């Protein structure tokens, strides 16, 4: 009888899929991150030189996280949760974030207003609701700055209790955003190993710091399923790519830019993070500015950026620009 | 790296038993604890005889660690702080003010990049005189190349004031000039000293003169950093990044606008690019490129980087004599 119990199974495939798919829904983020579905417990690394709109992508992701799915009949399509932003770059501009949020809210309610055909009372009430929703969304955005690696480690170690406290209030954290992970690279690298008491004492070097960071984030993701996105600035310019670019400027050969130039094999940047971090990352996307400019209106000339998925390696490039209302794809 | 011993007085639970338990795991200070897995440590503590007390000690250390990072803020609190404290300082130069929607923002680090004699020092002197005169705030000017000129500052201050009574003008001029504190620094270590001293003064709220420091100018940061960059060691880069973070910390925590200047070097293909390399690019909030028409007095300024404005936006201005 027991052997038969082994063979008969616990649930059918339909039941299993129903159970799994209802819990783990894939995240479809705004372009240019839309090509690969990202789930909780994925770690996405956005790498690119400065400036290449990396922080804008983080802001866009944070907005999608804090907005509700629906609010007063307007569909925002957000994840209705908390976003945690750890700012290692210390350059976050809250005015820009607030402006983008207001534009997102306004665009949702403008379509509402069109549908209601300029009913005055409805218009006023939707503006009032915007204020409440705006405050709610701003409150869902948690921010901390770190001025060195010790502060970063201290933040990560105490983050679990903070998230638990939020859960007690009924708020769920959906995203952990870090800007940018390589910020203290040079400082940690130059930390001298003074002769320390005790043979096995862990010295403060990039290896140990990043191993601890990876360990803490891994534990956090295990306990609280959320999506982790980190930006990384390229610290070393690539001389080979710059020389190739200059050679191509002299030749009237446009095939370089049209084919999207760099394949995954000749990465236009040098990887400087230790292997502990490199193996921890599950997805990687590379952004870089192109030489083209897009004239959106008479006086505004926006520079076009390329985005290329490195992990998983997709072989085409997306082009996007950063307008006042955010990041938009260019066909 | 304060050893755990020194915490015993304030937190008696971190007694010698706890310290010897930590020492057996090669932990001697709080920083060592940051690099260790505390759950694993708690699991080891389970096996000890005084496990309850040790675990309480670990919980105490965790709350000490919680006080070691900056406070958590939500979006509304950040916005309120920014609206209250992070206003905009006009530079006195209309072209730049128009380009930056008002001027230098408090809490941000603005960098002026340009080749020699493109007007960087003139803009710095103009901004210093304007802030000292109009915003009733004091200016700290760190001068690395003996380019600070009190005569020029006097010219800027007396430019727009009406030709009133000489005596009144003299006292106003004196008061305004008292608000600008100029120090010569010729190497990065002196700059660190000066900045740490400034941070200490601001934190303990000792005011030199009756005004709070509103603007910090470093002219130029590249002449101090370039001699230490290069070579195979990473100390030069580490010092540069540390200096950048110290400036950003001063800017944000003490509500100061920071203005630094940088020169240009030849890049690939003969196009000039800002000095100090790739790693410095992530330090300033705003980067402006200055250039002057050959032999003319009209300067061009364009945005290289800005948190909320498009790259490439440009303006022209003229600095009057």
XYZ file of C-alpha atoms in Angstrom:
652
model
C 0.000 0.000 0.000
C 2.799 2.418 0.873
C 4.635 1.734 -2.362
C 1.484 2.618 -4.280
C 1.372 5.926 -2.397
C 4.821 6.715 -3.760
C 3.696 6.307 -7.343
C 0.310 8.020 -7.202
C 1.747 11.503 -6.664
C 0.701 14.560 -4.646
C -0.876 16.797 -7.237
C -1.458 16.980 -10.941
C 0.605 19.138 -13.277
C -2.280 21.557 -13.657
C -2.540 22.047 -9.920
C 1.217 22.530 -9.616
C 1.354 25.130 -12.368
C -1.598 26.917 -10.883
C 0.120 27.063 -7.511
C 3.538 28.139 -8.790
C 2.418 30.651 -11.379
C 0.063 32.441 -9.021
C 2.890 33.146 -6.571
C 5.864 33.890 -8.780
C 4.673 36.249 -11.466
C 7.392 37.518 -13.793
C 8.186 41.185 -13.627
C 7.910 42.987 -16.926
C 9.669 46.256 -16.343
C 9.615 49.286 -18.528
C 11.848 49.424 -21.551
C 14.715 48.909 -22.091
C 14.519 46.197 -19.414
C 11.497 44.582 -21.003
C 13.203 41.956 -23.124
C 13.983 39.541 -20.312
C 11.370 38.682 -17.679
C 12.784 39.345 -14.235
C 11.527 37.569 -11.140
C 11.995 38.027 -7.405
C 15.405 36.680 -6.320
C 16.975 37.728 -9.614
C 19.963 40.026 -9.369
C 20.238 42.457 -12.267
C 23.388 44.457 -12.863
C 23.148 47.582 -15.016
C 26.619 48.474 -16.154
C 27.728 51.470 -18.173
C 30.056 54.451 -18.323
C 29.059 57.739 -16.837
C 26.690 59.197 -18.030
C 24.475 56.511 -19.479
C 21.104 56.886 -17.744
C 21.688 54.062 -15.230
C 20.222 55.949 -12.292
C 17.225 56.868 -14.464
C 16.504 53.190 -14.990
C 16.670 52.638 -11.238
C 14.257 55.515 -10.682
C 11.919 54.078 -13.311
C 12.016 50.668 -11.610
C 11.382 52.256 -8.195
C 8.352 54.119 -9.579
C 6.903 50.927 -11.024
C 7.425 49.285 -7.643
C 5.676 51.904 -5.497
C 2.685 52.570 -7.756
C -0.453 50.531 -7.113
C -1.977 48.259 -9.731
C -5.223 50.202 -9.847
C -6.335 53.308 -8.039
C -9.781 54.821 -8.425
C -10.356 53.150 -11.708
C -7.056 54.226 -13.212
C -4.712 51.445 -14.152
C -1.108 52.186 -13.191
C 0.244 48.672 -13.442
C 2.623 48.948 -10.505
C 3.622 46.329 -7.983
C 2.076 48.063 -4.990
C 4.991 47.573 -2.644
C 7.985 49.200 -0.988
C 11.213 49.993 -2.789
C 14.473 50.177 -0.874
C 17.150 52.403 -2.382
C 20.708 52.243 -1.068
C 22.608 55.204 -2.481
C 26.348 54.563 -2.515
C 26.908 57.202 -5.186
C 25.262 59.902 -3.037
C 23.927 61.733 -6.076
C 20.244 60.927 -5.954
C 17.998 63.849 -6.894
C 14.663 63.650 -5.091
C 13.214 66.485 -7.193
C 13.677 64.434 -10.336
C 12.046 61.413 -8.694
C 9.123 63.489 -7.484
C 8.699 65.098 -10.925
C 8.673 61.727 -12.699
C 6.144 60.369 -10.201
C 3.850 63.357 -10.737
C 4.048 62.910 -14.504
C 3.242 59.203 -14.185
C 0.241 59.964 -11.994
C -0.907 62.747 -14.297
C -0.718 60.568 -17.401
C -2.842 57.934 -15.698
C -5.515 60.411 -14.709
C -5.451 62.371 -17.993
C -6.805 59.336 -19.814
C -9.407 59.136 -17.051
C -10.334 62.740 -17.690
C -10.654 62.124 -21.431
C -12.949 59.193 -20.822
C -15.096 61.208 -18.426
C -15.324 63.951 -21.054
C -14.279 66.951 -18.991
C -16.727 66.542 -16.170
C -15.625 69.293 -13.775
C -16.288 67.568 -10.490
C -14.610 64.399 -11.651
C -11.556 66.392 -12.739
C -11.230 68.052 -9.352
C -11.664 64.834 -7.469
C -9.070 63.021 -9.539
C -6.551 65.767 -8.761
C -7.318 65.432 -5.076
C -6.804 61.703 -5.276
C -3.533 62.275 -7.001
C -2.237 64.112 -3.935
C -3.103 61.230 -1.674
C -1.676 58.682 -4.051
C 1.421 60.829 -4.522
C 2.034 60.955 -0.763
C 1.403 57.235 -0.463
C 3.880 56.444 -3.210
C 6.527 58.800 -1.856
C 6.213 57.190 1.559
C 6.774 53.775 0.044
C 10.207 54.798 -1.199
C 12.871 54.071 1.447
C 16.237 55.733 1.013
C 19.588 55.567 2.761
C 23.005 56.961 1.834
C 26.310 55.317 2.594
C 29.573 57.215 2.554
C 31.865 54.191 2.882
C 31.843 50.402 2.847
C 31.401 50.105 6.614
C 28.196 52.098 6.488
C 27.058 49.935 3.575
C 27.747 46.735 5.498
C 26.041 48.141 8.603
C 22.976 48.974 6.488
C 22.816 45.505 4.970
C 23.182 43.770 8.314
C 20.285 45.672 9.852
C 18.074 45.650 6.756
C 16.417 42.357 7.656
C 14.918 43.781 10.850
C 13.733 46.854 9.043
C 11.968 44.784 6.386
C 10.400 42.630 9.091
C 9.121 45.739 10.823
C 7.562 46.929 7.562
C 5.977 43.520 7.035
C 4.371 43.869 10.464
C 2.633 46.999 9.130
C 1.455 45.068 6.128
C 3.891 46.530 3.577
C 5.774 44.177 1.334
C 9.211 45.033 -0.054
C 9.463 44.181 -3.754
C 12.739 45.749 -4.818
C 16.219 46.402 -3.526
C 18.047 49.036 -5.582
C 21.748 49.788 -5.148
C 23.447 52.727 -6.847
C 26.293 51.969 -7.567
C 28.001 48.822 -6.378
C 31.505 49.772 -7.477
C 31.521 53.115 -5.691
C 34.089 52.212 -3.027
C 36.229 50.026 -5.242
C 39.335 52.202 -5.192
C 39.082 52.986 -1.499
C 38.731 49.328 -0.528
C 41.490 48.336 -2.900
C 43.934 50.725 -1.327
C 43.098 49.755 2.251
C 46.382 48.589 3.579
C 46.506 45.377 5.555
C 48.062 46.473 8.792
C 49.611 43.646 10.799
C 46.571 42.569 12.751
C 46.478 40.650 15.971
C 45.376 37.088 15.392
C 46.288 35.015 12.370
C 42.871 34.470 10.895
C 41.514 37.936 11.372
C 39.646 39.088 8.305
C 41.323 42.101 6.806
C 39.341 44.859 5.165
C 39.979 44.281 1.470
C 37.712 44.303 -1.574
C 37.468 40.533 -1.478
C 36.207 40.279 2.082
C 33.948 43.309 1.852
C 32.254 42.124 -1.322
C 31.999 38.562 -0.102
C 30.201 39.842 2.982
C 27.979 42.076 0.845
C 27.036 39.144 -1.394
C 26.409 36.944 1.643
C 24.121 39.517 3.262
C 22.162 40.203 0.084
C 21.783 36.496 -0.573
C 20.387 35.973 2.926
C 18.011 38.907 2.453
C 16.745 37.573 -0.867
C 16.188 34.167 0.700
C 14.112 35.545 3.535
C 12.273 38.234 1.576
C 11.743 37.457 -2.099
C 12.446 40.641 -3.984
C 14.215 41.788 -7.100
C 17.702 43.218 -6.625
C 19.008 45.757 -9.159
C 22.480 47.254 -8.867
C 24.176 49.762 -11.136
C 27.858 49.637 -11.784
C 29.980 52.369 -13.327
C 32.806 51.377 -15.601
C 35.981 52.575 -13.942
C 38.397 51.819 -16.727
C 38.024 53.235 -20.200
C 38.711 50.793 -22.954
C 41.566 51.997 -25.088
C 41.066 49.376 -27.815
C 37.462 50.393 -28.375
C 38.316 54.094 -28.446
C 41.056 53.500 -31.003
C 38.712 51.450 -33.162
C 36.153 54.218 -32.931
C 38.706 56.811 -34.057
C 39.792 54.679 -36.955
C 36.191 54.351 -38.055
C 35.624 58.082 -37.808
C 38.206 58.614 -40.493
C 36.775 55.939 -42.776
C 33.321 56.590 -44.265
C 32.233 53.160 -43.115
C 28.872 53.006 -41.393
C 28.669 49.261 -40.987
C 30.275 49.545 -37.541
C 27.439 51.489 -35.979
C 24.695 49.707 -37.868
C 25.617 46.219 -36.835
C 25.908 47.374 -33.255
C 29.659 46.938 -33.259
C 30.692 45.199 -30.113
C 29.820 41.573 -29.610
C 29.714 40.000 -26.207
C 33.246 38.698 -26.691
C 34.861 42.098 -26.983
C 33.282 43.761 -23.957
C 33.910 47.497 -24.116
C 34.760 47.651 -20.449
C 36.973 45.840 -18.012
C 35.313 43.790 -15.300
C 36.742 44.831 -11.954
C 34.394 43.284 -9.428
C 35.604 40.175 -7.602
C 34.294 36.809 -8.721
C 32.038 36.552 -5.656
C 29.934 39.376 -7.102
C 30.231 38.275 -10.721
C 28.816 34.828 -9.969
C 26.078 36.310 -7.787
C 24.680 38.394 -10.641
C 22.027 36.543 -12.645
C 21.306 39.177 -15.305
C 23.451 41.888 -16.804
C 22.663 44.736 -19.173
C 25.149 47.160 -20.686
C 24.259 50.771 -21.440
C 26.364 53.178 -23.372
C 25.891 56.488 -25.091
C 25.928 56.497 -28.849
C 27.105 59.343 -31.014
C 23.644 60.000 -32.427
C 21.342 62.658 -31.224
C 17.631 62.737 -31.632
C 15.955 66.071 -32.156
C 12.704 65.730 -30.279
C 11.584 69.307 -30.522
C 13.136 72.493 -31.844
C 15.538 73.221 -29.048
C 15.824 69.837 -27.374
C 18.475 67.526 -28.604
C 18.472 64.236 -26.758
C 21.378 61.869 -26.933
C 20.555 58.309 -27.829
C 21.785 55.459 -25.662
C 22.310 51.826 -26.568
C 21.326 49.001 -24.293
C 22.586 45.495 -24.787
C 21.734 42.444 -22.703
C 24.945 40.609 -21.782
C 23.454 37.989 -19.519
C 21.444 36.351 -21.064
C 23.298 37.324 -24.160
C 20.948 38.772 -26.751
C 22.493 39.778 -30.001
C 20.713 43.023 -30.783
C 20.793 46.502 -29.354
C 17.938 48.645 -28.168
C 18.068 52.388 -28.502
C 16.502 54.711 -25.968
C 16.441 58.355 -25.005
C 15.774 60.111 -21.745
C 13.006 62.659 -21.998
C 11.456 64.770 -19.299
C 8.895 62.075 -18.566
C 11.430 59.271 -18.352
C 13.096 56.664 -20.496
C 11.567 55.898 -23.877
C 12.544 53.460 -26.567
C 13.463 54.736 -29.993
C 12.390 52.552 -32.855
C 38.815 50.594 14.593
C 37.784 50.803 18.212
C 38.314 47.508 20.008
C 35.363 45.855 21.717
C 37.023 46.499 25.083
C 36.293 50.190 24.825
C 32.569 49.547 24.529
C 32.407 47.665 27.809
C 31.963 50.792 29.884
C 28.920 51.956 28.014
C 27.404 48.543 27.373
C 28.178 46.288 30.333
C 26.795 43.246 28.568
C 29.867 43.228 26.323
C 31.928 41.919 29.207
C 35.233 40.062 29.169
C 33.442 36.736 28.591
C 31.884 38.134 25.418
C 35.174 39.636 24.348
C 37.064 36.364 24.778
C 34.321 34.520 22.871
C 34.730 36.997 20.030
C 38.511 36.780 20.220
C 38.256 33.022 19.777
C 36.596 33.774 16.421
C 39.178 36.443 15.539
C 36.851 39.347 16.169
C 38.430 42.242 18.022
C 36.470 45.285 16.944
C 33.063 46.296 15.647
C 34.440 46.531 12.119
C 35.506 42.893 12.348
C 31.939 42.053 13.304
C 30.729 43.789 10.152
C 32.756 41.349 8.083
C 31.428 38.277 9.891
C 28.208 36.355 9.592
C 26.328 37.092 12.799
C 23.954 34.143 12.456
C 26.906 31.768 12.338
C 28.351 33.510 15.382
C 25.049 33.087 17.219
C 25.066 29.416 16.327
C 28.531 29.085 17.862
C 27.301 30.983 20.905
C 24.611 28.314 21.361
C 27.310 25.800 22.139
C 28.893 27.915 24.857
C 27.884 27.699 28.483
C 26.701 31.278 28.819
C 24.811 31.195 25.531
C 21.938 33.454 26.607
C 24.227 36.250 27.695
C 26.362 35.897 24.578
C 23.320 36.122 22.348
C 22.187 39.210 24.219
C 25.650 40.626 23.593
C 25.294 39.916 19.874
C 21.894 41.639 19.862
C 23.463 44.638 21.607
C 26.223 44.810 19.024
C 23.623 44.656 16.273
C 21.898 47.705 17.700
C 25.262 49.488 17.875
C 25.769 48.635 14.195
C 22.317 50.029 13.472
C 23.525 53.392 14.709
C 26.545 53.360 12.442
C 24.845 54.109 9.158
C 22.999 57.171 7.970
C 19.317 57.360 8.938
C 16.620 55.870 6.722
C 14.337 58.398 5.096
C 11.238 57.937 3.007
C 10.472 59.926 -0.116
C 8.344 62.577 1.630
C 10.980 63.250 4.290
C 13.679 63.528 1.638
C 11.556 65.954 -0.333
C 10.811 68.096 2.716
C 14.479 68.288 3.620
C 15.378 69.198 0.045
C 12.710 71.892 -0.191
C 13.693 73.373 3.138
C 17.475 73.228 2.968
C 18.625 72.589 -0.563
C 17.883 75.894 -2.216
C 19.706 77.379 -5.176
C 22.536 79.926 -5.008
C 22.804 82.344 -7.885
C 26.294 82.544 -9.351
C 25.917 86.131 -10.473
C 26.427 85.042 -14.048
C 23.160 85.122 -16.001
C 24.150 82.585 -18.611
C 25.060 79.910 -16.080
C 22.068 80.722 -13.882
C 19.712 80.309 -16.809
C 21.328 77.063 -17.838
C 21.150 75.603 -14.335
C 17.613 76.877 -13.635
C 18.758 79.261 -10.951
C 22.356 78.504 -10.150
C 24.369 76.221 -7.905
C 22.240 73.909 -5.850
C 23.047 73.492 -2.179
C 23.858 69.878 -1.427
C 25.350 69.216 -4.853
C 28.884 69.177 -6.159
C 29.256 71.218 -9.354
C 32.342 70.840 -11.504
C 33.614 73.366 -14.038
C 35.775 71.780 -16.701
C 37.695 73.777 -19.221
C 41.074 74.402 -20.799
C 43.305 77.117 -19.411
C 42.006 80.662 -19.457
C 38.502 79.595 -20.309
C 37.076 81.586 -17.428
C 36.858 79.008 -14.639
C 38.553 81.104 -11.968
C 36.558 84.159 -13.045
C 33.322 82.238 -12.563
C 34.529 81.043 -9.144
C 35.406 84.586 -8.039
C 32.104 85.886 -9.357
C 30.146 83.177 -7.550
C 32.061 83.842 -4.316
C 31.413 87.579 -4.464
C 27.764 87.059 -5.343
C 27.070 84.640 -2.529
C 28.911 86.759 -0.002
C 27.022 89.855 -1.102
C 23.475 88.653 -1.738
C 22.845 85.496 0.204
C 24.345 86.620 3.446
C 26.276 83.426 3.667
C 29.970 82.895 3.986
C 32.249 81.397 1.389
C 35.268 79.158 1.887
C 37.687 79.434 -1.030
C 40.473 76.849 -1.301
C 43.012 78.190 -3.732
C 45.638 75.865 -5.182
C 47.256 78.123 -7.716
C 47.383 81.567 -6.115
C 44.629 82.695 -8.417
C 42.394 84.296 -5.809
C 42.367 88.018 -6.407
C 40.784 90.324 -3.813
C 40.867 93.201 -6.304
C 38.736 91.266 -8.761
C 36.296 90.294 -6.032
C 36.033 93.963 -5.024
C 35.314 94.852 -8.647
C 32.481 92.297 -8.797
C 30.993 93.470 -5.518
C 31.081 97.153 -6.402
C 29.771 96.545 -9.917
C 26.052 96.754 -9.347
C 25.828 98.830 -6.208
C 24.652 102.383 -6.781
C 27.276 105.115 -6.310
C 26.008 106.044 -2.846
C 27.886 107.456 0.111
C 31.485 106.266 0.123
C 31.539 105.485 3.834
C 28.518 103.192 3.684
C 29.965 101.457 0.647
C 33.237 100.953 2.450
C 31.645 99.269 5.466
C 29.442 97.085 3.266
C 32.467 96.075 1.252
C 34.345 95.236 4.428
C 31.484 93.124 5.739
C 31.121 91.266 2.462
C 34.843 90.610 2.128
C 34.866 89.284 5.686
C 32.473 86.605 4.546
C 34.964 85.146 2.098
C 37.651 83.058 3.730
C 40.467 82.161 1.381
C 43.047 79.495 2.143
C 45.947 78.333 0.052
C 46.300 74.603 -0.239
C 48.953 73.066 -2.424
C 48.546 69.359 -1.831
C 45.742 66.958 -1.184
C 46.699 66.183 2.405
C 46.424 69.846 3.400
C 43.049 69.904 1.685
C 41.908 66.915 3.735
C 43.047 68.719 6.882
C 41.190 71.875 5.970
C 38.023 69.997 5.012
C 38.039 67.877 8.181
C 38.472 71.032 10.234
C 35.604 72.655 8.360
C 33.425 69.592 8.930
C 34.239 69.668 12.627
C 33.401 73.376 12.852
C 30.143 72.929 11.009
C 29.164 69.981 13.126
C 29.828 71.804 16.371
C 28.271 74.892 14.790
C 31.169 77.226 15.423
C 30.676 80.099 13.022
C 33.623 82.150 11.865
C 31.861 85.452 11.427
C 28.101 85.603 11.868
C 27.220 83.721 8.729
C 26.851 80.079 7.989
C 29.025 78.623 5.246
C 26.962 78.426 2.056
C 29.558 77.910 -0.651
C 32.789 75.962 -0.783
C 35.039 76.512 -3.797
C 38.071 74.385 -4.625
C 40.119 75.933 -7.431
C 41.362 73.638 -8.737
C 40.921 70.095 -7.535
C 42.729 68.615 -10.513
C 46.025 70.341 -9.743
C 46.041 68.600 -6.374
C 44.958 65.188 -7.566
C 46.914 64.854 -10.826
C 50.345 64.588 -9.157
C 49.232 61.583 -7.109
C 47.402 59.721 -9.864
C 49.223 57.337 -12.095
C 51.680 54.648 -11.272
C 50.698 51.127 -10.460
C 49.361 51.740 -6.962
C 45.752 52.549 -6.304
C 46.473 55.022 -3.506
C 46.119 58.010 -5.806
C 42.677 56.977 -7.001
C 41.625 56.114 -3.461
C 42.639 59.582 -2.235
C 40.795 61.220 -5.119
C 37.601 59.279 -4.451
C 37.852 59.891 -0.694
C 38.223 63.612 -1.326
C 35.201 63.516 -3.617
C 33.090 61.729 -1.010
C 34.195 64.132 1.712
C 33.102 67.059 -0.467
C 29.756 65.390 -1.185
C 29.237 64.643 2.503
C 29.964 68.266 3.418
C 27.560 69.379 0.718
C 24.657 67.182 1.755
C 24.943 66.939 5.522
C 25.845 70.571 6.144
C 23.869 72.212 3.344
C 26.743 73.713 1.431
C 27.060 74.163 -2.324
C 30.420 72.917 -3.569
C 32.077 74.215 -6.714
C 35.283 72.651 -8.050
C 37.300 73.257 -11.172
C 39.048 70.769 -13.380
C 41.223 71.138 -16.441
C 41.172 69.229 -19.723
C 43.654 66.809 -21.199
C 44.057 65.459 -24.681
C 41.906 62.453 -25.299
C 41.745 59.791 -27.984
C 41.617 61.137 -31.459
C 42.788 64.564 -30.365
C 39.500 65.544 -28.746
C 40.100 67.060 -25.341
C 38.355 65.507 -22.369
C 38.150 66.391 -18.691
C 41.108 65.335 -16.555
C 41.011 62.940 -13.604
C 39.728 59.978 -15.584
C 36.747 57.664 -15.523
C 36.475 57.185 -11.778
C 36.083 60.909 -11.129
C 33.113 61.076 -13.523
C 30.817 59.554 -10.904
C 31.713 62.094 -8.234
C 30.213 65.433 -9.302
C 26.461 65.922 -9.556
C 26.742 68.539 -12.273
C 29.543 68.898 -14.830
C 29.813 72.004 -16.972
C 32.204 72.502 -19.849
C 33.546 76.023 -20.263
C 35.272 77.371 -23.319
C 36.164 80.819 -24.502
C 36.152 82.076 -28.063
C 39.687 82.704 -29.137
C 40.740 86.090 -27.817
C 37.163 87.053 -27.162
C 35.366 87.739 -23.956
C 32.337 85.548 -24.578
C 32.387 82.181 -22.845
C 30.396 79.141 -23.820
C 29.132 76.798 -21.167
C 27.489 73.464 -21.854
C 26.205 70.649 -19.694
C 28.268 67.472 -19.608
C 26.207 65.863 -16.893
C 23.191 66.856 -14.825
C 20.757 64.800 -12.756
C 17.704 66.209 -14.490
C 18.770 67.961 -17.663
C 19.817 66.808 -21.058
C 23.478 66.574 -21.917
C 24.590 69.155 -24.445
C 22.390 72.056 -23.447
C 24.468 75.184 -23.829
C 24.511 78.899 -23.111
C 26.792 81.862 -23.641
C 27.764 84.536 -21.211
C 30.184 87.372 -20.820
C 32.047 88.379 -17.714
C 32.211 92.109 -17.529
C 35.344 93.882 -16.450
